[in-house]
PDB file of C-alpha atoms in Angstrom:
ATOM      1  CA  MET A   1    -111.663 -74.052 -47.415  1.00 40.00           C
ATOM      2  CA  VAL A   2    -110.944 -71.550 -44.991  1.00 39.00           C
ATOM      3  CA  GLY A   3    -112.372 -68.197 -43.902  1.00 40.00           C
ATOM      4  CA  ARG A   4    -111.560 -64.836 -44.805  1.00 42.00           C
ATOM      5  CA  GLY A   5    -109.014 -63.363 -42.371  1.00 49.00           C
ATOM      6  CA  GLY A   6    -109.657 -63.123 -38.804  1.00 55.00           C
ATOM      7  CA  ILE A   7    -108.391 -65.020 -35.882  1.00 63.00           C
ATOM      8  CA  ALA A   8    -110.908 -67.937 -36.025  1.00 82.00           C
ATOM      9  CA  ALA A   9    -110.345 -68.348 -39.967  1.00 93.00           C
ATOM     10  CA  LEU A  10    -109.540 -71.715 -39.345  1.00 97.00           C
ATOM     11  CA  ARG A  11    -112.296 -72.577 -37.325  1.00 96.00           C
ATOM     12  CA  GLY A  12    -113.292 -76.486 -37.678  1.00 94.00           C
ATOM     13  CA  GLN A  13    -110.299 -77.088 -39.671  1.00 97.00           C
ATOM     14  CA  ILE A  14    -108.284 -80.407 -38.944  1.00 98.00           C
ATOM     15  CA  ALA A  15    -104.435 -80.169 -39.805  1.00 98.00           C
ATOM     16  CA  VAL A  16    -102.000 -82.891 -39.549  1.00 98.00           C
ATOM     17  CA  VAL A  17     -98.798 -81.535 -38.810  1.00 98.00           C
ATOM     18  CA  THR A  18     -95.394 -83.944 -39.149  1.00 98.00           C
ATOM     19  CA  GLY A  19     -92.974 -83.400 -36.653  1.00 97.00           C
ATOM     20  CA  GLY A  20     -95.065 -80.947 -34.734  1.00 97.00           C
ATOM     21  CA  GLY A  21     -92.843 -80.968 -31.475  1.00 96.00           C
ATOM     22  CA  GLY A  22     -90.049 -79.455 -32.957  1.00 94.00           C
ATOM     23  CA  GLY A  23     -88.980 -75.823 -33.211  1.00 95.00           C
ATOM     24  CA  ILE A  24     -90.655 -74.958 -36.585  1.00 97.00           C
ATOM     25  CA  GLY A  25     -93.285 -77.606 -36.158  1.00 97.00           C
ATOM     26  CA  SER A  26     -94.502 -76.223 -32.844  1.00 97.00           C
ATOM     27  CA  ALA A  27     -94.809 -73.025 -33.957  1.00 98.00           C
ATOM     28  CA  ILE A  28     -96.970 -74.084 -36.792  1.00 98.00           C
ATOM     29  CA  CYS A  29     -99.255 -75.992 -34.481  1.00 98.00           C
ATOM     30  CA  ARG A  30     -99.695 -73.010 -32.260  1.00 98.00           C
ATOM     31  CA  ARG A  31    -100.465 -70.815 -35.233  1.00 98.00           C
ATOM     32  CA  LEU A  32    -103.234 -72.888 -36.707  1.00 98.00           C
ATOM     33  CA  ALA A  33    -104.642 -73.839 -33.484  1.00 98.00           C
ATOM     34  CA  ALA A  34    -104.890 -69.977 -32.485  1.00 98.00           C
ATOM     35  CA  ALA A  35    -106.902 -69.674 -35.587  1.00 98.00           C
ATOM     36  CA  GLY A  36    -109.168 -72.162 -34.795  1.00 98.00           C
ATOM     37  CA  ALA A  37    -107.921 -75.418 -36.300  1.00 98.00           C
ATOM     38  CA  GLN A  38    -107.920 -78.547 -34.385  1.00 98.00           C
ATOM     39  CA  ILE A  39    -104.049 -80.168 -34.537  1.00 98.00           C
ATOM     40  CA  VAL A  40    -103.090 -83.511 -35.054  1.00 98.00           C
ATOM     41  CA  ILE A  41     -98.972 -83.839 -34.065  1.00 98.00           C
ATOM     42  CA  THR A  42     -97.070 -86.561 -35.164  1.00 98.00           C
ATOM     43  CA  TYR A  43     -93.583 -87.408 -34.020  1.00 98.00           C
ATOM     44  CA  ASN A  44     -91.150 -90.124 -34.523  1.00 96.00           C
ATOM     45  CA  ASN A  45     -88.878 -90.187 -31.249  1.00 92.00           C
ATOM     46  CA  HIS A  46     -90.285 -87.429 -28.728  1.00 93.00           C
ATOM     47  CA  ALA A  47     -93.393 -87.877 -27.704  1.00 96.00           C
ATOM     48  CA  GLY A  48     -92.717 -85.775 -24.290  1.00 96.00           C
ATOM     49  CA  LYS A  49     -92.177 -82.892 -26.604  1.00 96.00           C
ATOM     50  CA  ALA A  50     -94.904 -83.464 -28.856  1.00 98.00           C
ATOM     51  CA  GLN A  51     -97.413 -83.999 -25.809  1.00 98.00           C
ATOM     52  CA  ALA A  52     -95.944 -80.737 -24.190  1.00 98.00           C
ATOM     53  CA  VAL A  53     -96.734 -78.745 -27.412  1.00 98.00           C
ATOM     54  CA  ALA A  54    -100.221 -80.222 -27.610  1.00 98.00           C
ATOM     55  CA  ASP A  55    -100.909 -79.271 -24.074  1.00 98.00           C
ATOM     56  CA  THR A  56    -100.011 -75.483 -24.711  1.00 97.00           C
ATOM     57  CA  LEU A  57    -102.320 -75.504 -28.153  1.00 98.00           C
ATOM     58  CA  ALA A  58    -105.565 -73.196 -28.170  1.00 97.00           C
ATOM     59  CA  GLY A  59    -109.007 -74.877 -28.586  1.00 96.00           C
ATOM     60  CA  ALA A  60    -109.504 -78.470 -27.746  1.00 96.00           C
ATOM     61  CA  GLY A  61    -109.762 -81.778 -29.859  1.00 96.00           C
ATOM     62  CA  HIS A  62    -105.726 -82.065 -30.651  1.00 98.00           C
ATOM     63  CA  LEU A  63    -104.354 -85.358 -31.107  1.00 98.00           C
ATOM     64  CA  VAL A  64    -100.925 -87.001 -30.674  1.00 98.00           C
ATOM     65  CA  LEU A  65     -99.817 -89.744 -32.532  1.00 98.00           C
ATOM     66  CA  ARG A  66     -96.332 -91.481 -33.086  1.00 98.00           C
ATOM     67  CA  CYS A  67     -96.059 -91.792 -37.059  1.00 98.00           C
ATOM     68  CA  PRO A  68     -92.400 -92.248 -38.639  1.00 97.00           C
ATOM     69  CA  VAL A  69     -92.708 -90.609 -41.962  1.00 97.00           C
ATOM     70  CA  ASP A  70     -90.691 -93.255 -43.800  1.00 96.00           C
ATOM     71  CA  ASP A  71     -93.054 -96.217 -42.028  1.00 97.00           C
ATOM     72  CA  ALA A  72     -95.894 -97.180 -44.448  1.00 94.00           C
ATOM     73  CA  ALA A  73     -97.740 -99.227 -41.563  1.00 96.00           C
ATOM     74  CA  ALA A  74     -97.404 -96.003 -39.430  1.00 97.00           C
ATOM     75  CA  GLN A  75     -98.555 -93.971 -42.199  1.00 97.00           C
ATOM     76  CA  LYS A  76    -101.638 -96.378 -42.379  1.00 97.00           C
ATOM     77  CA  GLU A  77    -102.490 -96.085 -39.002  1.00 97.00           C
ATOM     78  CA  LEU A  78    -102.291 -92.156 -38.707  1.00 98.00           C
ATOM     79  CA  ALA A  79    -104.804 -92.146 -41.937  1.00 98.00           C
ATOM     80  CA  ARG A  80    -106.978 -94.527 -39.914  1.00 98.00           C
ATOM     81  CA  ALA A  81    -107.102 -92.431 -36.647  1.00 98.00           C
ATOM     82  CA  VAL A  82    -107.802 -89.239 -38.192  1.00 98.00           C
ATOM     83  CA  SER A  83    -110.469 -90.704 -40.248  1.00 97.00           C
ATOM     84  CA  GLU A  84    -112.072 -92.195 -37.319  1.00 98.00           C
ATOM     85  CA  THR A  85    -111.657 -89.017 -34.933  1.00 98.00           C
ATOM     86  CA  TYR A  86    -112.591 -86.592 -37.289  1.00 97.00           C
ATOM     87  CA  GLY A  87    -113.920 -87.890 -40.780  1.00 96.00           C
ATOM     88  CA  ARG A  88    -111.685 -85.956 -42.809  1.00 95.00           C
ATOM     89  CA  LEU A  89    -108.429 -83.346 -43.064  1.00 98.00           C
ATOM     90  CA  ASP A  90    -108.399 -80.127 -44.469  1.00 98.00           C
ATOM     91  CA  ILE A  91    -104.641 -79.277 -43.719  1.00 98.00           C
ATOM     92  CA  LEU A  92    -101.387 -81.395 -44.021  1.00 98.00           C
ATOM     93  CA  VAL A  93     -98.235 -79.753 -43.502  1.00 98.00           C
ATOM     94  CA  ASN A  94     -94.977 -81.781 -44.107  1.00 98.00           C
ATOM     95  CA  ASN A  95     -92.498 -80.547 -41.452  1.00 98.00           C
ATOM     96  CA  ALA A  96     -90.795 -83.608 -40.708  1.00 97.00           C
ATOM     97  CA  GLY A  97     -87.593 -83.366 -41.823  1.00 97.00           C
ATOM     98  CA  ILE A  98     -83.578 -84.222 -41.030  1.00 96.00           C
ATOM     99  CA  SER A  99     -79.966 -83.278 -41.570  1.00 95.00           C
ATOM    100  CA  LYS A 100     -76.438 -83.502 -40.677  1.00 95.00           C
ATOM    101  CA  ALA A 101     -73.781 -81.208 -41.191  1.00 93.00           C
ATOM    102  CA  VAL A 102     -71.149 -82.294 -43.990  1.00 97.00           C
ATOM    103  CA  ALA A 103     -69.001 -80.170 -45.548  1.00 97.00           C
ATOM    104  CA  HIS A 104     -69.661 -79.961 -49.655  1.00 98.00           C
ATOM    105  CA  GLU A 105     -66.594 -80.821 -50.569  1.00 98.00           C
ATOM    106  CA  ASP A 106     -65.869 -84.110 -48.487  1.00 98.00           C
ATOM    107  CA  LEU A 107     -67.636 -86.758 -50.817  1.00 97.00           C
ATOM    108  CA  ILE A 108     -66.517 -89.127 -48.213  1.00 97.00           C
ATOM    109  CA  ALA A 109     -68.246 -88.238 -45.205  1.00 97.00           C
ATOM    110  CA  LEU A 110     -71.879 -87.982 -46.913  1.00 98.00           C
ATOM    111  CA  ASP A 111     -72.120 -91.815 -47.661  1.00 98.00           C
ATOM    112  CA  ASP A 112     -74.749 -93.813 -49.130  1.00 98.00           C
ATOM    113  CA  GLU A 113     -76.806 -94.490 -45.908  1.00 98.00           C
ATOM    114  CA  LEU A 114     -76.671 -90.854 -44.941  1.00 98.00           C
ATOM    115  CA  ILE A 115     -78.116 -89.830 -48.480  1.00 98.00           C
ATOM    116  CA  ASP A 116     -80.537 -92.641 -48.160  1.00 98.00           C
ATOM    117  CA  ARG A 117     -81.468 -91.330 -45.269  1.00 98.00           C
ATOM    118  CA  ILE A 118     -82.521 -87.860 -45.993  1.00 98.00           C
ATOM    119  CA  PHE A 119     -83.946 -88.553 -49.131  1.00 98.00           C
ATOM    120  CA  ARG A 120     -86.562 -91.212 -47.305  1.00 98.00           C
ATOM    121  CA  VAL A 121     -87.086 -88.641 -44.825  1.00 98.00           C
ATOM    122  CA  ASN A 122     -87.484 -85.344 -46.613  1.00 98.00           C
ATOM    123  CA  PHE A 123     -88.559 -86.295 -49.750  1.00 98.00           C
ATOM    124  CA  ARG A 124     -89.936 -89.953 -49.708  1.00 98.00           C
ATOM    125  CA  GLY A 125     -91.669 -89.212 -46.221  1.00 98.00           C
ATOM    126  CA  ALA A 126     -93.641 -86.231 -47.524  1.00 98.00           C
ATOM    127  CA  PHE A 127     -94.864 -87.993 -50.346  1.00 98.00           C
ATOM    128  CA  ALA A 128     -95.703 -90.839 -48.360  1.00 97.00           C
ATOM    129  CA  SER A 129     -97.772 -88.639 -45.894  1.00 98.00           C
ATOM    130  CA  LEU A 130     -99.898 -87.641 -48.825  1.00 98.00           C
ATOM    131  CA  ARG A 131    -100.345 -90.427 -50.338  1.00 98.00           C
ATOM    132  CA  ALA A 132    -101.754 -91.854 -47.413  1.00 98.00           C
ATOM    133  CA  LEU A 133    -103.666 -88.761 -46.503  1.00 98.00           C
ATOM    134  CA  GLN A 134    -104.884 -87.993 -49.932  1.00 97.00           C
ATOM    135  CA  PRO A 135    -108.341 -89.423 -49.454  1.00 96.00           C
ATOM    136  CA  LEU A 136    -108.860 -87.359 -46.165  1.00 97.00           C
ATOM    137  CA  LEU A 137    -108.009 -84.502 -47.749  1.00 97.00           C
ATOM    138  CA  ARG A 138    -110.891 -85.010 -50.632  1.00 93.00           C
ATOM    139  CA  ALA A 139    -113.393 -85.876 -47.984  1.00 87.00           C
ATOM    140  CA  GLY A 140    -114.420 -82.468 -47.303  1.00 77.00           C
ATOM    141  CA  GLU A 141    -114.597 -79.280 -49.349  1.00 80.00           C
ATOM    142  CA  GLY A 142    -111.001 -79.813 -50.679  1.00 84.00           C
ATOM    143  CA  GLY A 143    -107.583 -79.383 -48.583  1.00 96.00           C
ATOM    144  CA  VAL A 144    -104.199 -77.708 -48.613  1.00 98.00           C
ATOM    145  CA  VAL A 145    -100.791 -78.985 -48.378  1.00 98.00           C
ATOM    146  CA  ILE A 146     -97.933 -77.499 -47.293  1.00 98.00           C
ATOM    147  CA  ASN A 147     -94.417 -78.610 -47.837  1.00 98.00           C
ATOM    148  CA  ILE A 148     -91.530 -77.036 -45.455  1.00 98.00           C
ATOM    149  CA  SER A 149     -88.590 -76.547 -47.908  1.00 98.00           C
ATOM    150  CA  SER A 150     -85.745 -74.905 -47.728  1.00 98.00           C
ATOM    151  CA  ILE A 151     -83.611 -71.962 -49.688  1.00 97.00           C
ATOM    152  CA  ALA A 152     -80.937 -74.891 -49.866  1.00 96.00           C
ATOM    153  CA  GLY A 153     -83.341 -76.416 -52.875  1.00 97.00           C
ATOM    154  CA  ARG A 154     -82.586 -73.325 -54.761  1.00 96.00           C
ATOM    155  CA  THR A 155     -79.245 -72.171 -53.843  1.00 95.00           C
ATOM    156  CA  GLY A 156     -77.358 -75.502 -53.532  1.00 96.00           C
ATOM    157  CA  VAL A 157     -75.993 -73.970 -50.086  1.00 94.00           C
ATOM    158  CA  GLY A 158     -76.944 -75.938 -46.999  1.00 93.00           C
ATOM    159  CA  SER A 159     -76.124 -78.105 -44.173  1.00 94.00           C
ATOM    160  CA  ASN A 160     -75.138 -80.939 -47.133  1.00 97.00           C
ATOM    161  CA  VAL A 161     -75.336 -82.001 -50.658  1.00 98.00           C
ATOM    162  CA  ALA A 162     -78.204 -84.107 -49.862  1.00 98.00           C
ATOM    163  CA  TYR A 163     -79.915 -82.218 -47.850  1.00 98.00           C
ATOM    164  CA  CYS A 164     -80.031 -79.385 -50.570  1.00 98.00           C
ATOM    165  CA  ALA A 165     -81.053 -82.124 -53.096  1.00 98.00           C
ATOM    166  CA  SER A 166     -84.094 -83.244 -50.957  1.00 98.00           C
ATOM    167  CA  LYS A 167     -84.862 -79.856 -50.433  1.00 98.00           C
ATOM    168  CA  ALA A 168     -84.772 -79.344 -54.360  1.00 98.00           C
ATOM    169  CA  ALA A 169     -86.842 -82.314 -54.951  1.00 98.00           C
ATOM    170  CA  LEU A 170     -89.457 -81.514 -52.585  1.00 98.00           C
ATOM    171  CA  ASP A 171     -90.039 -78.369 -54.268  1.00 98.00           C
ATOM    172  CA  SER A 172     -89.942 -80.169 -57.617  1.00 98.00           C
ATOM    173  CA  MET A 173     -92.971 -82.365 -55.891  1.00 98.00           C
ATOM    174  CA  THR A 174     -95.030 -79.121 -54.972  1.00 98.00           C
ATOM    175  CA  ARG A 175     -94.950 -78.235 -58.519  1.00 98.00           C
ATOM    176  CA  SER A 176     -96.054 -81.640 -59.312  1.00 98.00           C
ATOM    177  CA  LEU A 177     -98.637 -82.789 -57.252  1.00 98.00           C
ATOM    178  CA  ALA A 178    -100.021 -79.033 -57.320  1.00 98.00           C
ATOM    179  CA  ARG A 179    -100.958 -79.774 -61.165  1.00 98.00           C
ATOM    180  CA  ALA A 180    -101.872 -83.495 -60.695  1.00 98.00           C
ATOM    181  CA  LEU A 181    -104.363 -82.711 -57.632  1.00 97.00           C
ATOM    182  CA  ALA A 182    -105.956 -79.889 -58.458  1.00 97.00           C
ATOM    183  CA  PRO A 183    -108.486 -78.228 -58.164  1.00 96.00           C
ATOM    184  CA  GLN A 184    -109.691 -80.161 -54.956  1.00 96.00           C
ATOM    185  CA  ILE A 185    -105.923 -80.025 -53.406  1.00 98.00           C
ATOM    186  CA  ARG A 186    -103.752 -77.170 -53.148  1.00 98.00           C
ATOM    187  CA  VAL A 187     -99.940 -78.101 -52.726  1.00 98.00           C
ATOM    188  CA  LEU A 188     -97.148 -75.439 -51.942  1.00 98.00           C
ATOM    189  CA  SER A 189     -94.083 -74.928 -50.359  1.00 98.00           C
ATOM    190  CA  VAL A 190     -92.798 -72.746 -47.748  1.00 98.00           C
ATOM    191  CA  SER A 191     -88.920 -72.066 -47.931  1.00 98.00           C
ATOM    192  CA  PRO A 192     -87.143 -70.816 -45.275  1.00 97.00           C
ATOM    193  CA  GLY A 193     -83.480 -69.486 -44.875  1.00 94.00           C
ATOM    194  CA  TRP A 194     -81.523 -69.708 -41.482  1.00 89.00           C
ATOM    195  CA  VAL A 195     -83.727 -70.336 -38.971  1.00 94.00           C
ATOM    196  CA  ASN A 196     -82.995 -69.435 -35.116  1.00 90.00           C
ATOM    197  CA  GLY A 197     -83.780 -73.219 -33.962  1.00 82.00           C
ATOM    198  CA  ASP A 198     -81.851 -75.886 -32.610  1.00 78.00           C
ATOM    199  CA  TYR A 199     -79.511 -76.569 -35.585  1.00 78.00           C
ATOM    200  CA  ALA A 200     -78.951 -72.601 -35.595  1.00 77.00           C
ATOM    201  CA  GLN A 201     -77.901 -72.473 -31.948  1.00 80.00           C
ATOM    202  CA  ARG A 202     -75.429 -74.981 -32.030  1.00 80.00           C
ATOM    203  CA  MET A 203     -73.635 -73.301 -34.827  1.00 77.00           C
ATOM    204  CA  PRO A 204     -70.732 -70.814 -33.586  1.00 82.00           C
ATOM    205  CA  ARG A 205     -72.051 -67.283 -32.985  1.00 88.00           C
ATOM    206  CA  ALA A 206     -69.737 -65.960 -35.621  1.00 90.00           C
ATOM    207  CA  LEU A 207     -71.278 -68.169 -38.356  1.00 85.00           C
ATOM    208  CA  ILE A 208     -75.065 -66.671 -37.543  1.00 88.00           C
ATOM    209  CA  ALA A 209     -73.861 -63.241 -37.571  1.00 91.00           C
ATOM    210  CA  GLU A 210     -72.317 -63.695 -40.689  1.00 91.00           C
ATOM    211  CA  GLN A 211     -75.710 -64.914 -42.294  1.00 90.00           C
ATOM    212  CA  GLU A 212     -77.510 -61.742 -40.263  1.00 92.00           C
ATOM    213  CA  ALA A 213     -75.079 -59.661 -42.146  1.00 93.00           C
ATOM    214  CA  LYS A 214     -75.559 -60.748 -45.360  1.00 91.00           C
ATOM    215  CA  THR A 215     -79.554 -60.904 -45.209  1.00 94.00           C
ATOM    216  CA  PRO A 216     -81.027 -57.668 -46.418  1.00 94.00           C
ATOM    217  CA  LEU A 217     -83.765 -57.626 -43.419  1.00 96.00           C
ATOM    218  CA  GLY A 218     -80.538 -57.911 -40.800  1.00 95.00           C
ATOM    219  CA  ARG A 219     -81.346 -61.363 -39.188  1.00 95.00           C
ATOM    220  CA  ILE A 220     -82.046 -64.773 -39.382  1.00 92.00           C
ATOM    221  CA  ALA A 221     -85.858 -65.941 -39.120  1.00 94.00           C
ATOM    222  CA  GLU A 222     -87.596 -67.055 -35.953  1.00 96.00           C
ATOM    223  CA  ALA A 223     -89.952 -70.377 -36.269  1.00 97.00           C
ATOM    224  CA  ASP A 224     -92.684 -68.092 -35.902  1.00 97.00           C
ATOM    225  CA  ASP A 225     -91.770 -66.402 -39.249  1.00 98.00           C
ATOM    226  CA  VAL A 226     -92.388 -69.484 -41.100  1.00 98.00           C
ATOM    227  CA  ALA A 227     -95.387 -70.351 -39.349  1.00 98.00           C
ATOM    228  CA  ALA A 228     -97.073 -66.885 -40.320  1.00 98.00           C
ATOM    229  CA  ALA A 229     -96.122 -67.759 -43.898  1.00 98.00           C
ATOM    230  CA  VAL A 230     -97.625 -71.263 -43.629  1.00 98.00           C
ATOM    231  CA  TYR A 231    -101.098 -69.770 -42.141  1.00 98.00           C
ATOM    232  CA  ALA A 232    -101.029 -67.147 -44.710  1.00 98.00           C
ATOM    233  CA  ALA A 233    -100.686 -69.742 -47.540  1.00 98.00           C
ATOM    234  CA  ILE A 234    -103.427 -71.593 -45.838  1.00 98.00           C
ATOM    235  CA  ALA A 235    -105.790 -68.767 -45.113  1.00 97.00           C
ATOM    236  CA  HIS A 236    -105.162 -66.006 -47.533  1.00 97.00           C
ATOM    237  CA  LEU A 237    -103.710 -67.093 -50.587  1.00 97.00           C
ATOM    238  CA  ARG A 238    -106.425 -69.223 -51.501  1.00 96.00           C
ATOM    239  CA  PHE A 239    -105.732 -68.847 -55.197  1.00 97.00           C
ATOM    240  CA  SER A 240    -102.317 -69.667 -55.035  1.00 98.00           C
ATOM    241  CA  THR A 241    -100.815 -73.567 -55.710  1.00 98.00           C
ATOM    242  CA  GLY A 242     -97.529 -74.923 -56.714  1.00 98.00           C
ATOM    243  CA  ASP A 243     -95.566 -71.959 -55.492  1.00 98.00           C
ATOM    244  CA  ILE A 244     -92.474 -71.846 -53.368  1.00 98.00           C
ATOM    245  CA  ILE A 245     -92.796 -69.160 -51.007  1.00 98.00           C
ATOM    246  CA  PRO A 246     -89.440 -67.920 -49.245  1.00 97.00           C
ATOM    247  CA  VAL A 247     -89.343 -67.028 -45.837  1.00 97.00           C
ATOM    248  CA  ASP A 248     -85.516 -65.595 -45.995  1.00 96.00           C
ATOM    249  CA  GLY A 249     -85.159 -62.190 -45.374  1.00 96.00           C
ATOM    250  CA  GLY A 250     -83.738 -61.614 -48.937  1.00 95.00           C
ATOM    251  CA  ARG A 251     -81.058 -63.554 -48.261  1.00 92.00           C
ATOM    252  CA  PRO A 252     -80.633 -64.931 -51.879  1.00 89.00           C
ATOM    253  CA  LEU A 253     -80.268 -61.284 -53.003  1.00 90.00           C
ATOM    254  CA  CYS A 254     -76.752 -60.917 -51.484  1.00 82.00           C
TER     255      CYS A 254
END
């Protein structure tokens, strides 16, 4: 579905990036647009941030739409808008996600409402996005879905127990749907460790320094490291599906 290498490898491709106004999402949008794709940025609460990202993207024909991933009506409207505007979809990046820091041993603070909200957005939202957009992904020559996961799904170490479990569920969904939707649609997970974004910048510097020291490559990821992996999975790993691609600097080795 994509060309071989080169800066314009995605020329003419249509990509939806959920939560595209955030740190990782905006880096993904920039990478894909620079490679020639037209980007549909979805957001929930921050229209200004999403539009600001769209305004900086290379190329033309980009679109910004409000679409909470846990809102079925909004998902249908997204599919309708993409169909009417572009007629098909080539790339879906399930980037939207939420979390909240809760100590793993604090079983009371991780209440049912927070657990349900995390799974509703991080797991069900990604599934619902693919469910709504699947017909458009099949409308062209085939599509690719990238789920933005986390090494928390593998290590069980993360902002809270439910977050870790939601990312493990996302990776399991990646494997299941890669099998179910092949060969027309490829499905992969990109799995970062710590990323130098809003969440990390709110943490004590000593904690981040500790994570850097425990990472073989000596730093935590930048948002563009994640975006580069997404681009590589789309444009270069064309015979890969169902795989979990780490972007963690080797952190689980320590």
